[in-house]
Amino acid sequence: MATGRKYKWNGAPARVAVAGLLLATVAACGDDNETNETGGTITMATWSATQSLDPVQVAGTGNSGGAELAALYDTIMRYDPASGAFEPQTAESLTPNDDFTQWTLTLRSGITFSDGAPYDSAAVVANMQRHTEARSNASSLVAPITDYATPDDLTVVFTLAFPWNNFPFALAGTPGMVVNPAAVAAQGDAFGTNPQGAGAGPFVFDEFRPDESLTLTRNPDYWGGDVPLDGVRFIHAGDGPQTYEAFRAGSVDLAFLRDAGAIADAEADGAEGIRVQYSANDTLIMNNGFPITCQEGEPAPRCEGQPDGTELESTAPTADKRVRQAVAAAIDLETLKQRVYGGAGFMSSALISEESRWYDGVEGPAYDIERARDLVEQAKADGWDGRIRVSCHTGLPTWGTAVQGMLEAAGMQVDLTDQQEIAANTSAVIVRKDFDLACFGSSISDAEPFFALNRDFNSTYVTTGGGNFSGYVNPSVDEAIAAGRAAGSEAEVKAAISTIARAYAEDVPFLALTAQPEVVLISDEVGDVLQSVNTVVLLGRATRG
């Protein structure tokens, strides 16, 4: 299973595991870590500064803590982009029934957490239930599970509310990063910054400085055999150009990039690494009318003096579809490409980009400034004052001012909150739900498009939490999500995705801006890095030298 020392700049085309096509039963292969190179440490520059090491508190994707969490906790499954199939990690096997409504997980025997506690079926179930209870970013992945059966310490039988042909995706992502329940109980609120004894991954916790660095050391009892590296260190080096400059200077060994200009520079310089194409990677999310729940007087000023739990109706002008359509018509992607992405952006307003294997000719909203002005005037005639709030972060440092200028050209008055830390901007959308427009992302992957589509469009999450951060509700889209997850052929999957793409183009719950790839640059000194879902890299077999 080792990848060797060469890395494909362009990853192999991903394939969804549709019934009858790819996935039947997946079983573990033995430990084949054949490398003789041991010792040394590597440093990885991440896209965002990790705020927590608790999988229920972070997204756990490649651009948001995924490599860090996988190094500590490992994953139950792993996606292999070369084969387009899912392979076991801590699992021995994962087997579906005939209609994909029940999956049986068998864990490898003998795995323990780093404090010696058993890595067993009870821990797996407790981990999944934590995501549900916390309404985590990954709770949409475990929401379909209606029943957990644990016939023995190594077996979990998952019963789903509906057929899901790609359920292994959930166990390759954040829900599959199993934490030690005893460590969670012992640490309490401190667990996210001090997860001592909590993981079964190739590395154990050493030191965490939120917003600065995370240091991990080799796990001497790793189930996968001897870990070649002495340790790994994760840092946030700044924005895309700063991160690439750190890689080029040799101060980091791996570098995660989403910045189009930095990726173009790396490609021109002949840098090597892993590249994954996404649809709707950068987006302009719009508040479709999410109600606000007050907590400790926030969001102010509307919640000042209100008891905790008070629900207030949204005052976002983007609850009006005409305003959302006006925003979309006012955004000139070519101008954004030049001003935000240095002329190197992979721009697309389509929900599913032309580069995707699921593209079916459905285009996104088009730039039309006259239409934008007309829609603005219609909304103003019905009482809107024309004011709109725009929120963005340091990851896209010129995005806010560029969008502000375009919206004002369409007749809107923009209140801009710009240059925030990424976490603050994300909190405004996900936690506080106090926004009109915000720079955001969707990242729809070919490996499992319905992860992002379900998370971003499923109307049940408007009330239950865990997704649909725009507050969009469309029953036909809900039906298409269900049909795609139960599909028995690629044609059926494509038809379901096309239904969602057409609804998106008309209703504009958010606006896709880029089909931006994500890249993990890997220095010539580092070998045997494995890739999984959501641009997460696994470092348990990595070598240096």
XYZ file of C-alpha atoms in Angstrom:
545
model
C 0.000 0.000 0.000
C 2.978 2.365 0.133
C 2.966 4.938 -2.628
C 6.684 5.112 -3.286
C 8.598 8.369 -3.549
C 6.970 9.926 -6.624
C 3.781 11.934 -6.521
C 1.340 12.766 -9.264
C 0.774 16.473 -9.701
C -2.560 15.678 -11.285
C -4.415 13.090 -9.221
C -6.116 10.129 -10.882
C -9.802 10.660 -11.743
C -11.918 9.837 -8.729
C -14.861 7.470 -9.043
C -17.881 7.163 -6.841
C -18.582 3.689 -5.502
C -21.938 3.086 -7.166
C -23.780 -0.173 -6.588
C -22.685 -2.852 -9.026
C -19.742 -0.808 -10.278
C -16.963 -0.677 -7.750
C -17.790 -1.400 -4.164
C -18.942 -4.704 -2.804
C -16.781 -5.796 0.118
C -13.540 -4.102 1.070
C -11.094 -5.954 3.259
C -7.809 -5.021 4.844
C -4.451 -5.832 3.355
C -1.540 -6.632 5.604
C 1.133 -4.228 6.744
C 3.423 -3.669 3.778
C 5.527 -0.790 5.069
C 8.650 -1.898 3.261
C 10.676 1.261 3.685
C 13.983 0.999 5.533
C 14.314 4.754 5.981
C 13.604 5.840 9.535
C 14.102 8.856 11.698
C 13.817 12.580 11.242
C 10.865 14.914 11.416
C 8.853 16.758 8.809
C 7.005 20.058 8.938
C 3.737 20.697 7.120
C 2.365 24.164 6.417
C -1.423 24.084 6.641
C -3.980 26.332 4.921
C -5.624 27.468 8.150
C -4.478 27.608 11.743
C -5.939 24.720 13.715
C -8.064 25.877 16.648
C -8.816 22.476 18.189
C -7.752 18.841 18.032
C -11.254 17.563 18.760
C -12.858 16.092 15.603
C -16.273 17.440 16.603
C -14.939 20.998 16.717
C -13.174 21.271 13.349
C -14.053 20.338 9.781
C -11.314 17.714 9.559
C -10.757 18.290 5.852
C -7.403 18.848 4.205
C -7.806 22.602 4.467
C -9.076 22.524 8.048
C -7.250 20.206 10.418
C -7.597 16.910 8.543
C -3.936 15.930 8.357
C -3.437 16.816 12.008
C -6.423 14.778 13.192
C -5.523 11.781 11.003
C -1.991 11.770 12.375
C -3.363 11.606 15.931
C -6.433 9.402 15.499
C -6.014 7.624 12.138
C -9.145 6.815 10.118
C -11.334 3.742 9.901
C -11.264 3.805 6.089
C -9.126 5.464 3.440
C -9.978 6.574 -0.082
C -7.441 5.533 -2.729
C -7.722 7.979 -5.657
C -5.636 5.728 -7.911
C -8.168 2.897 -7.759
C -11.227 5.017 -6.991
C -12.107 2.668 -4.128
C -12.144 2.752 -0.347
C -9.656 0.670 1.613
C -9.591 -0.255 5.305
C -7.278 1.532 7.703
C -8.159 0.571 11.278
C -10.938 -1.563 9.799
C -10.534 -5.189 8.825
C -13.520 -4.968 6.479
C -16.647 -2.977 5.705
C -19.468 -4.846 3.981
C -22.876 -3.635 2.754
C -26.111 -5.539 2.395
C -27.789 -5.797 -1.006
C -29.544 -2.413 -0.959
C -26.864 -0.413 0.895
C -29.064 0.278 3.923
C -26.874 -1.703 6.328
C -23.099 -1.844 6.613
C -21.078 -4.187 8.828
C -17.740 -2.905 10.100
C -15.137 -5.297 11.483
C -12.197 -3.651 13.225
C -8.669 -4.989 13.247
C -7.932 -6.806 16.489
C -5.359 -5.623 18.985
C -5.553 -1.870 18.315
C -5.335 0.342 21.390
C -5.405 4.038 22.051
C -2.091 5.517 23.135
C -3.053 5.204 26.821
C -3.663 1.470 26.362
C -7.487 1.600 26.260
C -9.084 -0.693 23.665
C -9.972 0.713 20.260
C -13.242 -1.155 19.974
C -16.808 -1.066 18.703
C -18.018 0.875 21.742
C -15.481 3.624 21.043
C -16.565 3.824 17.410
C -20.229 4.228 18.357
C -19.453 6.793 21.066
C -17.429 8.764 18.539
C -20.282 8.821 15.999
C -22.787 9.868 18.634
C -20.548 12.748 19.739
C -20.791 14.212 16.240
C -24.575 14.052 16.389
C -24.811 15.543 19.856
C -22.356 18.344 19.067
C -23.964 19.076 15.703
C -20.464 19.003 14.294
C -19.456 19.900 10.767
C -19.499 16.164 10.030
C -22.843 15.419 11.684
C -24.473 15.219 8.246
C -22.331 12.156 7.593
C -23.609 10.278 10.641
C -27.171 11.618 10.520
C -28.334 8.782 8.213
C -27.404 6.190 10.860
C -30.583 5.136 12.672
C -29.172 2.236 14.665
C -25.827 0.934 15.906
C -25.472 -2.732 16.830
C -22.307 -4.032 18.486
C -22.503 -7.844 18.535
C -18.923 -7.995 19.804
C -15.984 -5.750 20.614
C -14.762 -5.604 17.023
C -18.052 -5.348 15.097
C -20.418 -2.466 14.443
C -23.525 -2.879 12.297
C -24.759 0.455 10.965
C -28.389 0.656 9.881
C -29.155 3.651 7.666
C -32.369 5.583 7.147
C -31.930 5.278 3.391
C -29.632 3.530 0.906
C -26.172 5.069 0.680
C -23.879 3.492 -1.867
C -20.833 5.461 -0.675
C -21.136 5.130 3.108
C -17.398 4.273 3.461
C -16.763 7.939 2.694
C -18.091 8.818 6.157
C -15.615 6.484 7.848
C -12.732 7.869 5.797
C -13.565 11.381 6.996
C -13.878 13.021 10.375
C -16.356 10.493 11.869
C -13.764 7.814 11.168
C -11.161 9.644 13.265
C -12.020 7.812 16.467
C -11.114 9.385 19.803
C -10.750 7.617 23.130
C -13.993 8.204 25.106
C -12.103 7.931 28.395
C -9.728 10.720 27.365
C -12.649 12.945 26.380
C -14.269 12.384 29.771
C -11.019 12.965 31.659
C -10.048 16.176 29.868
C -13.495 17.754 29.651
C -13.429 21.198 28.071
C -9.632 20.997 27.744
C -9.756 18.004 25.434
C -9.504 20.049 22.232
C -6.132 21.478 23.249
C -4.743 18.586 25.289
C -5.849 15.209 23.852
C -3.453 13.096 25.906
C -3.940 9.358 25.355
C -6.785 9.998 22.945
C -5.585 8.600 19.633
C -4.681 5.359 17.893
C -2.856 7.072 15.054
C 0.799 6.878 14.048
C 1.725 9.864 16.233
C 0.970 10.948 19.786
C 0.376 14.352 21.250
C 3.350 16.441 22.330
C 2.598 20.167 22.239
C -0.194 22.342 20.835
C -0.088 26.101 20.517
C -3.404 27.159 18.952
C -2.914 29.446 15.942
C 0.811 28.635 15.944
C 1.894 25.012 15.847
C 1.196 21.386 16.686
C 3.996 18.940 17.488
C 3.466 15.166 17.473
C 5.911 12.340 18.139
C 6.076 8.748 16.955
C 3.574 6.332 18.467
C 5.700 3.325 19.547
C 2.618 1.094 19.710
C 1.065 1.969 16.377
C -1.101 -0.848 15.005
C 0.393 -0.371 11.524
C 3.914 -1.260 12.609
C 6.987 0.876 13.093
C 6.409 4.513 12.212
C 9.404 5.723 10.170
C 9.401 9.349 11.309
C 10.384 10.552 14.773
C 7.672 13.174 14.600
C 5.703 15.708 12.590
C 5.049 19.399 13.092
C 2.189 21.448 11.672
C 2.366 25.217 11.307
C 0.354 27.963 9.619
C 2.783 29.939 7.474
C 0.327 32.595 6.296
C -1.560 33.045 3.047
C -0.961 31.056 -0.155
C 2.061 33.006 -1.447
C 3.666 33.011 2.008
C 3.080 29.277 2.349
C 4.589 28.557 -1.045
C 7.566 30.792 -0.271
C 8.167 28.791 2.928
C 8.075 25.580 0.875
C 10.365 26.989 -1.809
C 12.817 28.160 0.852
C 12.887 24.671 2.369
C 11.555 25.697 5.780
C 8.590 23.328 5.393
C 8.466 19.890 3.790
C 4.771 19.751 2.880
C 2.549 22.702 2.019
C -1.211 22.864 1.548
C -2.272 25.356 -1.135
C -5.659 26.614 -2.314
C -4.445 29.946 -3.656
C -4.573 29.919 -7.466
C -1.592 32.198 -7.891
C 0.575 30.167 -5.534
C -0.475 26.932 -7.247
C 0.401 28.411 -10.642
C 3.816 29.485 -9.325
C 4.442 26.023 -7.891
C 3.481 24.380 -11.164
C 5.729 26.723 -13.140
C 8.614 25.927 -10.791
C 8.135 22.184 -11.291
C 7.117 21.483 -7.708
C 5.564 18.080 -7.124
C 2.739 16.924 -4.939
C -0.880 15.838 -4.791
C -3.571 17.794 -6.629
C -7.327 17.325 -6.213
C -9.880 19.145 -8.363
C -13.096 20.380 -6.744
C -16.277 22.063 -7.893
C -17.556 25.157 -6.053
C -14.436 25.346 -3.928
C -14.613 29.068 -3.197
C -18.160 30.377 -2.856
C -20.088 33.484 -1.909
C -22.578 32.117 0.607
C -25.887 33.962 1.016
C -28.216 33.962 3.994
C -31.506 32.561 2.683
C -33.324 33.589 5.859
C -31.757 31.560 8.661
C -33.433 32.417 12.006
C -31.084 33.682 14.715
C -30.878 31.937 18.103
C -29.591 34.285 20.802
C -26.829 33.114 23.127
C -25.210 35.333 25.766
C -26.411 38.455 23.994
C -24.937 37.463 20.653
C -25.224 38.242 17.841
C -25.350 41.873 18.898
C -27.121 44.207 18.724
C -30.296 42.242 18.010
C -29.781 39.801 20.884
C -28.689 42.303 23.501
C -30.912 41.811 26.539
C -32.594 38.739 25.049
C -32.730 35.457 27.036
C -30.593 32.600 25.758
C -32.501 30.533 23.216
C -34.607 33.429 21.939
C -35.232 32.929 18.232
C -35.440 35.973 15.994
C -36.418 36.069 12.352
C -33.644 36.815 9.910
C -33.446 40.344 8.517
C -31.001 39.345 5.775
C -32.002 40.950 2.472
C -30.736 37.825 0.721
C -33.806 35.967 1.998
C -35.343 37.572 -1.124
C -34.423 35.468 -4.166
C -34.287 38.571 -6.320
C -31.502 39.993 -4.157
C -29.556 36.729 -4.400
C -30.005 36.702 -8.168
C -28.906 40.337 -8.290
C -25.742 39.523 -6.351
C -24.961 36.669 -8.727
C -25.557 38.836 -11.805
C -23.305 41.573 -10.378
C -20.273 39.337 -9.862
C -17.816 39.383 -12.765
C -15.683 36.278 -12.383
C -13.056 37.570 -14.803
C -12.537 40.644 -12.630
C -12.312 38.433 -9.536
C -9.763 36.276 -11.317
C -7.521 39.267 -11.873
C -8.037 41.064 -8.561
C -8.240 38.114 -6.153
C -6.415 35.258 -7.840
C -3.702 37.136 -9.692
C -5.029 36.060 -13.085
C -4.541 32.380 -12.261
C -7.933 31.390 -10.878
C -9.993 28.424 -12.016
C -13.202 30.420 -12.236
C -16.672 28.894 -12.577
C -20.127 29.849 -11.321
C -21.463 26.366 -12.114
C -22.270 24.140 -9.152
C -20.537 21.264 -10.960
C -17.584 22.465 -12.991
C -16.732 21.406 -16.517
C -13.687 19.522 -15.181
C -15.887 17.222 -13.107
C -16.927 13.794 -14.333
C -20.433 14.691 -13.082
C -20.783 17.799 -15.251
C -23.916 17.600 -17.381
C -23.893 20.940 -19.175
C -25.757 22.874 -16.459
C -24.215 26.335 -16.313
C -24.173 28.656 -13.353
C -25.509 32.219 -13.096
C -24.018 34.638 -15.633
C -22.592 38.110 -15.129
C -25.179 40.658 -16.282
C -24.858 44.044 -14.602
C -28.031 45.464 -16.177
C -30.081 42.533 -14.873
C -28.472 42.999 -11.466
C -29.487 46.678 -11.375
C -33.039 45.859 -12.452
C -33.417 43.209 -9.728
C -32.037 45.611 -7.124
C -34.596 48.223 -8.136
C -37.400 45.651 -7.913
C -36.380 44.710 -4.381
C -36.050 48.357 -3.353
C -39.530 49.074 -4.701
C -40.832 46.483 -2.230
C -39.156 48.109 0.739
C -35.492 47.028 0.780
C -33.155 49.905 1.649
C -30.374 48.509 -0.534
C -27.944 47.845 2.339
C -26.129 44.531 2.414
C -23.368 43.155 4.661
C -20.314 41.388 3.252
C -17.889 39.345 5.377
C -14.513 37.915 4.391
C -11.179 36.730 5.811
C -7.421 36.899 5.449
C -7.302 33.765 3.283
C -8.676 35.850 0.392
C -7.210 39.260 1.237
C -8.629 41.244 -1.724
C -11.924 39.383 -2.073
C -14.014 41.678 0.111
C -13.116 44.941 -1.616
C -13.506 43.378 -5.061
C -17.018 42.125 -4.282
C -17.903 45.411 -2.601
C -17.118 47.351 -5.769
C -19.201 45.042 -7.963
C -22.241 45.137 -5.682
C -22.096 48.909 -5.379
C -21.977 49.143 -9.179
C -25.319 47.292 -9.162
C -26.881 49.837 -6.808
C -26.312 48.210 -3.396
C -24.808 49.875 -0.332
C -22.212 47.529 1.162
C -21.137 47.246 4.809
C -17.842 45.350 4.578
C -16.232 43.359 7.385
C -12.924 42.277 5.896
C -9.554 40.783 6.799
C -10.951 38.661 9.652
C -9.268 35.509 10.808
C -10.723 32.541 8.919
C -12.240 31.117 12.109
C -14.074 34.382 12.862
C -15.595 34.533 9.394
C -16.613 30.880 9.626
C -18.185 31.462 13.039
C -20.326 34.295 11.672
C -21.809 31.852 9.159
C -21.960 28.523 10.984
C -22.310 29.455 14.651
C -23.883 32.901 14.833
C -25.698 32.763 11.466
C -25.354 36.526 11.482
C -24.426 37.422 7.902
C -25.833 38.463 4.549
C -22.963 37.459 2.271
C -19.687 35.813 3.218
C -16.699 34.294 1.493
C -17.000 30.594 2.090
C -16.528 27.256 0.324
C -18.241 24.024 -0.610
C -15.574 21.779 -2.186
C -17.666 19.225 -4.072
C -15.422 16.272 -4.866
C -15.866 13.674 -7.546
C -15.086 10.967 -4.996
C -18.387 11.534 -3.179
C -20.301 14.564 -4.452
C -23.265 13.879 -2.176
C -21.266 14.589 0.952
C -21.073 18.287 0.069
C -24.407 18.393 -1.763
C -26.238 16.864 1.192
C -24.409 19.070 3.684
C -25.105 22.264 1.721
C -28.654 21.649 0.442
C -30.494 19.200 2.709
C -33.353 21.189 4.234
C -33.473 19.137 7.446
C -30.238 20.781 8.627
C -31.914 24.183 8.776
C -33.572 23.065 12.019
C -31.290 20.252 13.203
C -27.915 21.851 12.488
C -24.836 20.221 11.020
C -25.097 21.688 7.541
C -27.053 23.811 5.068
C -25.401 26.982 6.316
C -27.321 29.129 3.820
C -30.743 28.044 5.116
C -31.944 26.970 1.669
C -35.095 24.820 1.437
C -36.231 23.019 -1.725
C -38.136 19.690 -1.545
C -37.164 18.710 -5.105
C -33.510 19.066 -4.184
C -34.035 16.913 -1.085
C -35.566 14.232 -3.328
C -32.633 14.430 -5.747
C -30.138 13.998 -2.902
C -31.963 10.853 -1.764
C -32.106 9.506 -5.316
C -28.410 10.077 -5.910
C -27.377 8.353 -2.710
C -29.438 5.293 -3.598
C -28.473 5.249 -7.277
C -27.461 1.985 -8.866
C -25.689 3.468 -11.879
C -23.517 6.410 -12.794
C -26.253 7.709 -15.108
C -28.669 7.888 -12.167
C -26.083 9.699 -10.069
C -25.497 12.221 -12.839
C -29.235 12.830 -13.310
C -29.694 13.550 -9.600
C -26.750 15.944 -9.526
C -28.077 17.761 -12.602
C -31.426 18.328 -10.859
C -29.624 19.963 -7.943
C -27.421 22.018 -10.272
C -30.444 23.447 -12.120
C -32.165 24.400 -8.850
C -28.950 26.061 -7.653
C -28.639 28.100 -10.860
C -32.192 29.407 -10.472
C -32.397 29.970 -6.700
C -28.734 30.890 -5.993
C -28.540 29.822 -2.332
C -24.845 30.614 -2.748
C -22.681 31.530 -5.711
C -19.812 29.315 -6.818
C -16.751 31.353 -7.734
C -14.052 28.799 -8.492
C -13.436 25.210 -9.439
C -10.266 25.610 -7.478
C -7.972 22.619 -6.989
C -6.319 21.918 -3.672
C -2.679 20.930 -3.653
C -0.325 19.385 -1.135
C 3.247 20.099 -2.204
C 5.755 17.449 -1.127
C 9.489 18.038 -1.045
C 11.979 15.673 -2.670
C 13.153 14.680 0.814
C 9.795 13.155 1.780
C 8.374 9.855 0.583
C 5.419 7.544 1.126
C 2.687 10.097 1.828
C -0.779 8.601 1.361
C -3.773 10.552 0.103
C -7.362 10.083 1.273
C -10.658 11.993 1.023
C -10.981 15.783 1.122
C -7.268 16.280 0.357
C -6.340 14.735 3.711
C -2.869 13.202 3.714
C -1.821 10.316 5.950
C 1.719 10.435 7.319
C 2.042 7.144 9.175
C 4.260 5.639 6.460
C 5.993 8.872 5.457
C 9.773 8.957 5.369
C 12.449 11.610 5.237
C 15.888 11.266 3.756
